[in-house]
PDB file of C-alpha atoms and ligand atoms in Angstrom:
ATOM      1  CA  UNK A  17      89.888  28.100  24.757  1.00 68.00           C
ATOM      2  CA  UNK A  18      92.833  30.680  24.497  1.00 94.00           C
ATOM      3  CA  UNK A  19      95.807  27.923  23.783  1.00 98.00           C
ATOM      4  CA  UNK A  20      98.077  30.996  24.916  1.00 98.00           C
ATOM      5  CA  UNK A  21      96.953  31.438  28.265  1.00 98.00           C
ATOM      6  CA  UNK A  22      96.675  27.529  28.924  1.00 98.00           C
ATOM      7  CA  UNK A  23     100.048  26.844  27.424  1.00 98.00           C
ATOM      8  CA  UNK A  24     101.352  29.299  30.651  1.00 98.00           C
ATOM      9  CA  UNK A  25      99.505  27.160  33.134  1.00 98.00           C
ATOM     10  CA  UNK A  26     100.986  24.145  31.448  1.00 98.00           C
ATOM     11  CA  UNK A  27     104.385  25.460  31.697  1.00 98.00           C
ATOM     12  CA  UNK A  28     104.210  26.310  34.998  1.00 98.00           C
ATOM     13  CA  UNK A  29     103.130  22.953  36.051  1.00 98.00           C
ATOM     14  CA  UNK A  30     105.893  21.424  34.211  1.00 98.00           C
ATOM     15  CA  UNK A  31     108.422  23.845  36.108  1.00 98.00           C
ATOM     16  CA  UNK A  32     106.778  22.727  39.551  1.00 98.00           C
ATOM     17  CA  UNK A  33     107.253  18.742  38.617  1.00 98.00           C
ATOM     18  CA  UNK A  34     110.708  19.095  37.100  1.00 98.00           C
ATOM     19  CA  UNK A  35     111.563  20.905  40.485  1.00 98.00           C
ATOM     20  CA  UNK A  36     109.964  18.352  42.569  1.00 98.00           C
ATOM     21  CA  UNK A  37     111.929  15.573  40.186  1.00 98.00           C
ATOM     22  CA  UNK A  38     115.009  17.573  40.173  1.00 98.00           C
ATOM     23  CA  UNK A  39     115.085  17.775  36.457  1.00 98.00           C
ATOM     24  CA  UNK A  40     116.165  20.621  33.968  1.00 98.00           C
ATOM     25  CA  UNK A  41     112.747  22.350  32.607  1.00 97.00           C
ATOM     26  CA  UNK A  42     114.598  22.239  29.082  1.00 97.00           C
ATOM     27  CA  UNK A  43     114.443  18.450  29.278  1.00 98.00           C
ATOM     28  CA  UNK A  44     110.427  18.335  28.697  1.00 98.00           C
ATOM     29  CA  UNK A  45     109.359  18.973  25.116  1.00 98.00           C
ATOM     30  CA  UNK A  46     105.843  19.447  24.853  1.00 98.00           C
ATOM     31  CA  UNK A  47     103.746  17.791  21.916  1.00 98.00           C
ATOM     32  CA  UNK A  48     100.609  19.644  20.678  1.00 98.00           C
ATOM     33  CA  UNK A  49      98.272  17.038  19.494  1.00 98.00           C
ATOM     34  CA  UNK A  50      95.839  18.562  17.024  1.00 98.00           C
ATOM     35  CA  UNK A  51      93.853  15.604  16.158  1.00 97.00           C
ATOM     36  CA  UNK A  52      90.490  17.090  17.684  1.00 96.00           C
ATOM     37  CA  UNK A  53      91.045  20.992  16.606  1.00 97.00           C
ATOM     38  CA  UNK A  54      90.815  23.240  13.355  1.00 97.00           C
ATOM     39  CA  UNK A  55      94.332  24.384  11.481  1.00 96.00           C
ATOM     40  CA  UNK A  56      93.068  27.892  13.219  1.00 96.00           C
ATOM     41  CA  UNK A  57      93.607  26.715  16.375  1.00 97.00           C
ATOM     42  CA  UNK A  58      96.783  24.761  15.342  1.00 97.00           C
ATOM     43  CA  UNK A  59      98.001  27.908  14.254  1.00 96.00           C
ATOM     44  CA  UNK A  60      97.126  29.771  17.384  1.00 97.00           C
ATOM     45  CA  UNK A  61      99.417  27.054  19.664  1.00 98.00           C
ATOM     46  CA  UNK A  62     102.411  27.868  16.777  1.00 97.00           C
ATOM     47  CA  UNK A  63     102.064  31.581  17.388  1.00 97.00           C
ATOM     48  CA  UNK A  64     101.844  30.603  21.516  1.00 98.00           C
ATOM     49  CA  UNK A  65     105.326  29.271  21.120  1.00 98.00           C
ATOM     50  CA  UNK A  66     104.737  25.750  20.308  1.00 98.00           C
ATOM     51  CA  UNK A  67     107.455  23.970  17.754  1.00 98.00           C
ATOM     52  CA  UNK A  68     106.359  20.815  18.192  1.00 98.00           C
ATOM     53  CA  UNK A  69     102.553  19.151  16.430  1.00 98.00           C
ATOM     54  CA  UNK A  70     101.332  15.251  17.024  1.00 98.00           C
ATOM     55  CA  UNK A  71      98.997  14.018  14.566  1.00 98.00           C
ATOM     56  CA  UNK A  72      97.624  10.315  14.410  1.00 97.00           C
ATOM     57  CA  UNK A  73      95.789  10.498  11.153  1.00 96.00           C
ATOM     58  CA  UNK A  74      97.598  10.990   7.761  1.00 96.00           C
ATOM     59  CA  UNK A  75      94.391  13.451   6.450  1.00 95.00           C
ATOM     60  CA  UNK A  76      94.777  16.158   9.683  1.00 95.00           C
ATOM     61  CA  UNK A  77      98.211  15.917   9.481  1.00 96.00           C
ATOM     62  CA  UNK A  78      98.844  16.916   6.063  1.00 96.00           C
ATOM     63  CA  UNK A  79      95.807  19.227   6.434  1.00 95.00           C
ATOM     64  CA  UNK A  80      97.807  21.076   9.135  1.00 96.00           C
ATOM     65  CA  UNK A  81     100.998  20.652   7.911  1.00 96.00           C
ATOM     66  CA  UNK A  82      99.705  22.678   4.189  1.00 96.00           C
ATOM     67  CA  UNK A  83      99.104  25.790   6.308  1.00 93.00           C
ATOM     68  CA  UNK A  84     101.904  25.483   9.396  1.00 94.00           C
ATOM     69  CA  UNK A  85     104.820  24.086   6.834  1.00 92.00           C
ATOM     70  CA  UNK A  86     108.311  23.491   7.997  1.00 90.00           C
ATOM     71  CA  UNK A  87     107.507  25.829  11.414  1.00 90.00           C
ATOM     72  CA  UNK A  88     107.197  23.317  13.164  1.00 97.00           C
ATOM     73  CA  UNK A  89     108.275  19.603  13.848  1.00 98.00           C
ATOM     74  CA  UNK A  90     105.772  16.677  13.050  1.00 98.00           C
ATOM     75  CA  UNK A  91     105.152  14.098  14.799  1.00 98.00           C
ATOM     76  CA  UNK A  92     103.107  11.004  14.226  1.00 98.00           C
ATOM     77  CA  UNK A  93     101.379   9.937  17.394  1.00 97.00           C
ATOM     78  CA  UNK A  94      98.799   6.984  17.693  1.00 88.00           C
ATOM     79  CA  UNK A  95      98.670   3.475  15.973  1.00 92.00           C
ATOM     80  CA  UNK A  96     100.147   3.809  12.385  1.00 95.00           C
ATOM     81  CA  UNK A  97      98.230   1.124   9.492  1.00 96.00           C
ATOM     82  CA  UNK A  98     100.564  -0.527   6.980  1.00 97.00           C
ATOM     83  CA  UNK A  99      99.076   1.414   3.949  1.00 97.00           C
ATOM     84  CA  UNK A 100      98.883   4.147   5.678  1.00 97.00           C
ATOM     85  CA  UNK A 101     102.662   4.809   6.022  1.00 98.00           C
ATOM     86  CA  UNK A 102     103.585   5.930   2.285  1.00 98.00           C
ATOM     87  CA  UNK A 103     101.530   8.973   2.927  1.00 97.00           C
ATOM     88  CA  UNK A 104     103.393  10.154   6.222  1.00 98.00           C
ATOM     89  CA  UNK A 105     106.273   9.282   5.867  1.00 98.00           C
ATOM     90  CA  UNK A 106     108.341  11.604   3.924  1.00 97.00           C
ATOM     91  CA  UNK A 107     106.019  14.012   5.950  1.00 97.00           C
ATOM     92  CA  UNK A 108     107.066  13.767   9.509  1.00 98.00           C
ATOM     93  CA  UNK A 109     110.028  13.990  11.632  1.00 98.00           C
ATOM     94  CA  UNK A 110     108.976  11.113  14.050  1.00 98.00           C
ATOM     95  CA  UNK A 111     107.379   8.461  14.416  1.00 98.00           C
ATOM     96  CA  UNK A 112     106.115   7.460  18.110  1.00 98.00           C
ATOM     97  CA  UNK A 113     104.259   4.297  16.929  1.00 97.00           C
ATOM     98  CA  UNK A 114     106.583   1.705  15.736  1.00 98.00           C
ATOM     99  CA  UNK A 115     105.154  -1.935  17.431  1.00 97.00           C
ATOM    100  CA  UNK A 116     105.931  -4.454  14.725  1.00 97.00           C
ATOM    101  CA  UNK A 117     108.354  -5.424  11.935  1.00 97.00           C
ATOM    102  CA  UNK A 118     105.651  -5.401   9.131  1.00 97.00           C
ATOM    103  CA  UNK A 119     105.424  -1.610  10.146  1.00 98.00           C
ATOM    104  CA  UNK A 120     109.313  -1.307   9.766  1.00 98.00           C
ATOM    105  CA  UNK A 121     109.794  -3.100   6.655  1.00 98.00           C
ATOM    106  CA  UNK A 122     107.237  -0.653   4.906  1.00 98.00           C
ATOM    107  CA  UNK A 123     108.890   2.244   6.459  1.00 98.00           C
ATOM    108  CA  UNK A 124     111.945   1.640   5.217  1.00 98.00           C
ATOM    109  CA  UNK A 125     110.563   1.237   1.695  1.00 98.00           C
ATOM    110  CA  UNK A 126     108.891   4.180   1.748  1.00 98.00           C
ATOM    111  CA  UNK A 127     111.515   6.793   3.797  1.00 98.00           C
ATOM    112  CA  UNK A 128     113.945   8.721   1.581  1.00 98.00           C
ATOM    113  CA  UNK A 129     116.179   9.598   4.557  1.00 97.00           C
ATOM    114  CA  UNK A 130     117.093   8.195   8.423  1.00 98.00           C
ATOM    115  CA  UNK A 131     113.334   7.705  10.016  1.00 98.00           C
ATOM    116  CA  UNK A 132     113.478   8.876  13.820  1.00 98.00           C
ATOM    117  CA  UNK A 133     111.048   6.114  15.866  1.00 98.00           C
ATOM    118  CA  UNK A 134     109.802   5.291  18.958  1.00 98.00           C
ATOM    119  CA  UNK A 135     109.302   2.189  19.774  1.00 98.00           C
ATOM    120  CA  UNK A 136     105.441   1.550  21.519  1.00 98.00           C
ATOM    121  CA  UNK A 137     105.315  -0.651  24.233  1.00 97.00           C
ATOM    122  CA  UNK A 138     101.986  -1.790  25.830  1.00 97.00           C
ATOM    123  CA  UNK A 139     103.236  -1.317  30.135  1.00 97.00           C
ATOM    124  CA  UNK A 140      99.884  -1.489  30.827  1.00 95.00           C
ATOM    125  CA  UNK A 141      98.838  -4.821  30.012  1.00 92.00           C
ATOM    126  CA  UNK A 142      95.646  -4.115  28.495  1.00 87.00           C
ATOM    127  CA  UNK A 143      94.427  -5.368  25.759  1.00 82.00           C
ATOM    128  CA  UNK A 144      92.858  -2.304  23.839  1.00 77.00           C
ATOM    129  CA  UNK A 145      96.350  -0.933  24.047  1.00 74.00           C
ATOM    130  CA  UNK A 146      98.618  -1.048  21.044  1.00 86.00           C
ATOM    131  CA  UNK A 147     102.519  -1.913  21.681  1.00 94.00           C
ATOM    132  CA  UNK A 148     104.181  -4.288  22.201  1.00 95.00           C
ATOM    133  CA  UNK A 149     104.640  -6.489  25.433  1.00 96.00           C
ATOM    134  CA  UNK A 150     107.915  -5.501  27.217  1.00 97.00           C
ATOM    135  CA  UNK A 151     109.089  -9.177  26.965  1.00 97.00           C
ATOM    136  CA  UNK A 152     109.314  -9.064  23.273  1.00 97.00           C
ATOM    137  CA  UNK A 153     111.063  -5.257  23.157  1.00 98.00           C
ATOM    138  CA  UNK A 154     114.823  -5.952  23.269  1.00 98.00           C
ATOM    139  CA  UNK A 155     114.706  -8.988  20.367  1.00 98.00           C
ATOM    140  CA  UNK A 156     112.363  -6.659  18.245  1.00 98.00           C
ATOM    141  CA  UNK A 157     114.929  -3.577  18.480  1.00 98.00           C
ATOM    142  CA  UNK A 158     117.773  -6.362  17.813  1.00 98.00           C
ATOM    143  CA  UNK A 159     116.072  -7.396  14.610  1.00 98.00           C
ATOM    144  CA  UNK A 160     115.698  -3.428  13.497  1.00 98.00           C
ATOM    145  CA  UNK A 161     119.156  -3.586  12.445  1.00 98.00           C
ATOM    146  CA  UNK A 162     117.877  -4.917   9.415  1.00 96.00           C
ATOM    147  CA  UNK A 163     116.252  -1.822   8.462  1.00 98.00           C
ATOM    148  CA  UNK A 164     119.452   0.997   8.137  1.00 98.00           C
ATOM    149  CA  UNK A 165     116.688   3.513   7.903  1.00 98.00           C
ATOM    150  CA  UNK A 166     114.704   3.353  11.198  1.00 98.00           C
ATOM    151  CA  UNK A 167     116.258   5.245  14.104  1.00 98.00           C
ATOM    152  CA  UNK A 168     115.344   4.190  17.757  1.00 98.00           C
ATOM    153  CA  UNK A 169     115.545   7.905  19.342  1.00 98.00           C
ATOM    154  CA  UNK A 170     113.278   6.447  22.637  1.00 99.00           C
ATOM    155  CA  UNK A 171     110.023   4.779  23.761  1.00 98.00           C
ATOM    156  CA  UNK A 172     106.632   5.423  23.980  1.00 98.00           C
ATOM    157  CA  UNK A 173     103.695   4.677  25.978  1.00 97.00           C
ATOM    158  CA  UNK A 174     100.103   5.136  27.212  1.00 96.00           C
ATOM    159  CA  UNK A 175      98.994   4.239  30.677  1.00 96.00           C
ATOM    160  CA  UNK A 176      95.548   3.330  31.555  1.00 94.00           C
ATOM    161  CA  UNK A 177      92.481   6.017  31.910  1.00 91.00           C
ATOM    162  CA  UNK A 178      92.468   5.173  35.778  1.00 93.00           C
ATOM    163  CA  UNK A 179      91.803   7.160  38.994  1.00 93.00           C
ATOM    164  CA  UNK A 180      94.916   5.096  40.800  1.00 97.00           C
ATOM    165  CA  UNK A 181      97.887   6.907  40.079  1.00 97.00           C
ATOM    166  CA  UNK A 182      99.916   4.183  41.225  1.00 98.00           C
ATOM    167  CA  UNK A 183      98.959   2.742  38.526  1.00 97.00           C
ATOM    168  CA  UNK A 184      99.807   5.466  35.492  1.00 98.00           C
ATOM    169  CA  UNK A 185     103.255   5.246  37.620  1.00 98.00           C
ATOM    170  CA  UNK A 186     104.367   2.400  37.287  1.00 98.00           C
ATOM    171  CA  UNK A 187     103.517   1.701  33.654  1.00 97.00           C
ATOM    172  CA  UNK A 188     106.360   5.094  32.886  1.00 98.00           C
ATOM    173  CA  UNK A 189     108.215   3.604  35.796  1.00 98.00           C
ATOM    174  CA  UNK A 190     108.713   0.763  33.490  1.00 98.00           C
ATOM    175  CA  UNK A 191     108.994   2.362  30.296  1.00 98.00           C
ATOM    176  CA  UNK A 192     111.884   4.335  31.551  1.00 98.00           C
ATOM    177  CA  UNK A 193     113.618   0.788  33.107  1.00 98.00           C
ATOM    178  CA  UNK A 194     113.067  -0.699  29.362  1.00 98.00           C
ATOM    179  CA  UNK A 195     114.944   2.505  28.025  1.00 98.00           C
ATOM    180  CA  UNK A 196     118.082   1.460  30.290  1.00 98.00           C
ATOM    181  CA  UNK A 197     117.710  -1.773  29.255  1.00 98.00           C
ATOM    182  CA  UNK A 198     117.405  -0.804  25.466  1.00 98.00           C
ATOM    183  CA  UNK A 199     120.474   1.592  26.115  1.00 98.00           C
ATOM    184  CA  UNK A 200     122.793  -1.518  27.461  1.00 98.00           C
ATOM    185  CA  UNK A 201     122.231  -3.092  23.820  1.00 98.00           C
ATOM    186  CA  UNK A 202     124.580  -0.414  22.530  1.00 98.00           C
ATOM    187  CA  UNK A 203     122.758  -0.639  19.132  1.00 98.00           C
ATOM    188  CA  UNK A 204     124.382   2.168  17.201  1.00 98.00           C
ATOM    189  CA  UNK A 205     120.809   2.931  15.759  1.00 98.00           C
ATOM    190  CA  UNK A 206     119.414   2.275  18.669  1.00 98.00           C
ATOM    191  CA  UNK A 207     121.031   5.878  20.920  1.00 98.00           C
ATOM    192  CA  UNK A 208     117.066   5.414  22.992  1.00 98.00           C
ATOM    193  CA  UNK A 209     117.261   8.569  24.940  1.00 98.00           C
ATOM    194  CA  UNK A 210     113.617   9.759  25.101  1.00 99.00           C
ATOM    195  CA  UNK A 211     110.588   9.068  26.568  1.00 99.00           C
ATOM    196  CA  UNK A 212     107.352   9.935  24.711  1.00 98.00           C
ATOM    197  CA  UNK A 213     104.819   9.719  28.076  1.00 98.00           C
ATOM    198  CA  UNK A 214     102.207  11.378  29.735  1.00 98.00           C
ATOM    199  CA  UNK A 215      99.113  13.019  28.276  1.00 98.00           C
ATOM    200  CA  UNK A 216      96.690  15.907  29.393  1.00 98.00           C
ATOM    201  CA  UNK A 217      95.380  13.597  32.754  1.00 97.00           C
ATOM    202  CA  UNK A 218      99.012  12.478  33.696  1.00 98.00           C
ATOM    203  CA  UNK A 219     101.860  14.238  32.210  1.00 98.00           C
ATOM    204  CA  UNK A 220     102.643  15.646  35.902  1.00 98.00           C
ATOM    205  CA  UNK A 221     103.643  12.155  36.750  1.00 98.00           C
ATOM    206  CA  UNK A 222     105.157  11.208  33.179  1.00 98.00           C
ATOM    207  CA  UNK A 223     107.612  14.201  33.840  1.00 98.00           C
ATOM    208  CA  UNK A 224     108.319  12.546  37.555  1.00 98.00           C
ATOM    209  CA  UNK A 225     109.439   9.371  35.795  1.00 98.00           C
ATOM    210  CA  UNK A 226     111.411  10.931  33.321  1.00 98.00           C
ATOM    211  CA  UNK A 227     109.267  11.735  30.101  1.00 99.00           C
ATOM    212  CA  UNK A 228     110.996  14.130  27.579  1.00 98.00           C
ATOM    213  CA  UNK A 229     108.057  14.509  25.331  1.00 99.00           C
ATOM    214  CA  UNK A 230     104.898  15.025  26.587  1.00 99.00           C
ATOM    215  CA  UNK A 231     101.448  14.358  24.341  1.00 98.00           C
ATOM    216  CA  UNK A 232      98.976  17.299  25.445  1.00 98.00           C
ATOM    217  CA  UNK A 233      95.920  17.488  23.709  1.00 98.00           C
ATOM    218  CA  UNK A 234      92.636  19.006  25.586  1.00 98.00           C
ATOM    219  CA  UNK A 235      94.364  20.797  28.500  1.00 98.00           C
ATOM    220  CA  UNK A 236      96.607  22.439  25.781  1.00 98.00           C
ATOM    221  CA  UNK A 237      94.439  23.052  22.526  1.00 98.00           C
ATOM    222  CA  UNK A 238      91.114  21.866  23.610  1.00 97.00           C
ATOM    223  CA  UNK A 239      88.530  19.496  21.703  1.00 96.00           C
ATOM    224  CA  UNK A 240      86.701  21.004  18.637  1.00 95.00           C
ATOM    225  CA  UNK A 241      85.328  18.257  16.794  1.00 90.00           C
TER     226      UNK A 241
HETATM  227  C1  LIG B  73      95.005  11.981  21.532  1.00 82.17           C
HETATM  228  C2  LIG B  73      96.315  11.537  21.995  1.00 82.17           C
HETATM  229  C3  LIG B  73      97.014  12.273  22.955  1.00 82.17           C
HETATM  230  C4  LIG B  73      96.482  13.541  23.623  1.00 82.17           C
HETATM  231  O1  LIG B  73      95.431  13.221  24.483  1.00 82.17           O
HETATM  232  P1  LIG B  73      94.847  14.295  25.547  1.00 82.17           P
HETATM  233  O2  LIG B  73      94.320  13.433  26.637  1.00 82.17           O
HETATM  234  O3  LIG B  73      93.800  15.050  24.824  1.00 82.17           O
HETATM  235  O4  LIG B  73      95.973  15.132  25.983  1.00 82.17           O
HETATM  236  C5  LIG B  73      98.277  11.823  23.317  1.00 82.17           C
HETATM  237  N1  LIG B  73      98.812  10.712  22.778  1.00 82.17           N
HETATM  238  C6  LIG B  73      98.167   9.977  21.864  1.00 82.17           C
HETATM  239  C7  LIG B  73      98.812   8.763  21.311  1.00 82.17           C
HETATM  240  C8  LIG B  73      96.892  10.353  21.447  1.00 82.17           C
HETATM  241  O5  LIG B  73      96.256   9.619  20.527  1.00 82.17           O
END
């Protein structure tokens, strides 16, 4: 795996979908998630160019964070637990799993400063997802305003591992129709712009619906352990 040279194919398939989408390259942020590689290789996707590193567990994320420090810009990825949160917190500069109030109350007991979130919605439908349904979205982000730290910077999502790419489609399809719908609130800590969407099997079509961050994990750093 030489995270260099694969980081170059990556960008130039992101240049080919933003054309296709007429969208501005600059608009895509790619994640690195590191969950399944060595601070080594971490390192190597820093010194590639990447600013941005997705964890989903507290352990490899401060692991990584020891050796990469304040180069980059952390991001907690994947279903956050309850006790879990005091140890991220503070560390990270978003969070891209917030699906319930429980998990906002105890973030804004343990943040010392404004918390950037996504919001996680479930567009797929199925159950093994986390999220939450779309139905429920706009009354949870009304009742945030009852925690002045959590910021609503966008929405995240996961589509299903599927062959039909109609499918993955139309679960960002509808992620990015929530964000409108979010952004017609008018929530001052609510501003919604992004889109977290699209991983290594479908960030071509995330980036057609509109994703500005993109999760890439094997096609970027590979799978270790
Ligand atoms: C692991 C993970 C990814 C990256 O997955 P790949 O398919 O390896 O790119 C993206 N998002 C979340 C939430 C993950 O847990």
């Amino acid at each position: 795996m030489n995270v260099k040279t694969n980081l170059e194919q990556i960008e130039a398939t992101i240049t080919e979908a933003c054309t296709r989408s007429n969208r501005e390259k600059h608009s895509v942020s790619i994640i690195a998630v590191t969950k399944y590689v060595s601070v080594a290789t971490t390192m190597e996707a820093i010194e590639a160019g990447i600013i941005h590193i997705g964890e989903n567990r507290d352990e490899g994320l401060i692991a990584k964070k020891k050796e990469v420090g304040s180069k980059a810009t952390w991001h907690f990825i994947g279903s956050l637990q309850t006790r879990k949160v005091k140890n991220i917190v503070n560390e990270v500069d978003y969070i891209h799993s917030l699906d319930r109030l429980s998990l906002a109350e105890e973030i804004q007991k343990r943040a010392n400063k404004k918390m950037k979130c996504f919001v996680q919605v479930n567009t797929s439908g199925e159950e093994s997802k986390h999220g939450m349904e779309p139905s429920q979205l706009l009354n949870f982000i009304k009742s945030l305003s009852d925690y002045p730290l959590i910021e609503v910077v966008g929405l995240m999502t996961m589509a299903p591992y599927t062959e039909d790419e109609n499918v993955i489609r139309e679960c960002f399809r509808s992620l990015r129709k929530l964000r409108q719908d979010v952004q017609a609130l008018n929530l001052s800590f609510a501003p919604c712009k992004e889109l977290s969407m699209g991983m290594s099997n479908d960030y071509e079509i995330a980036i057609e619906e509109g994703a500005t961050f993109i999760r890439l994990g094997t096609s970027l750093v590979g799978k270790e352990f």
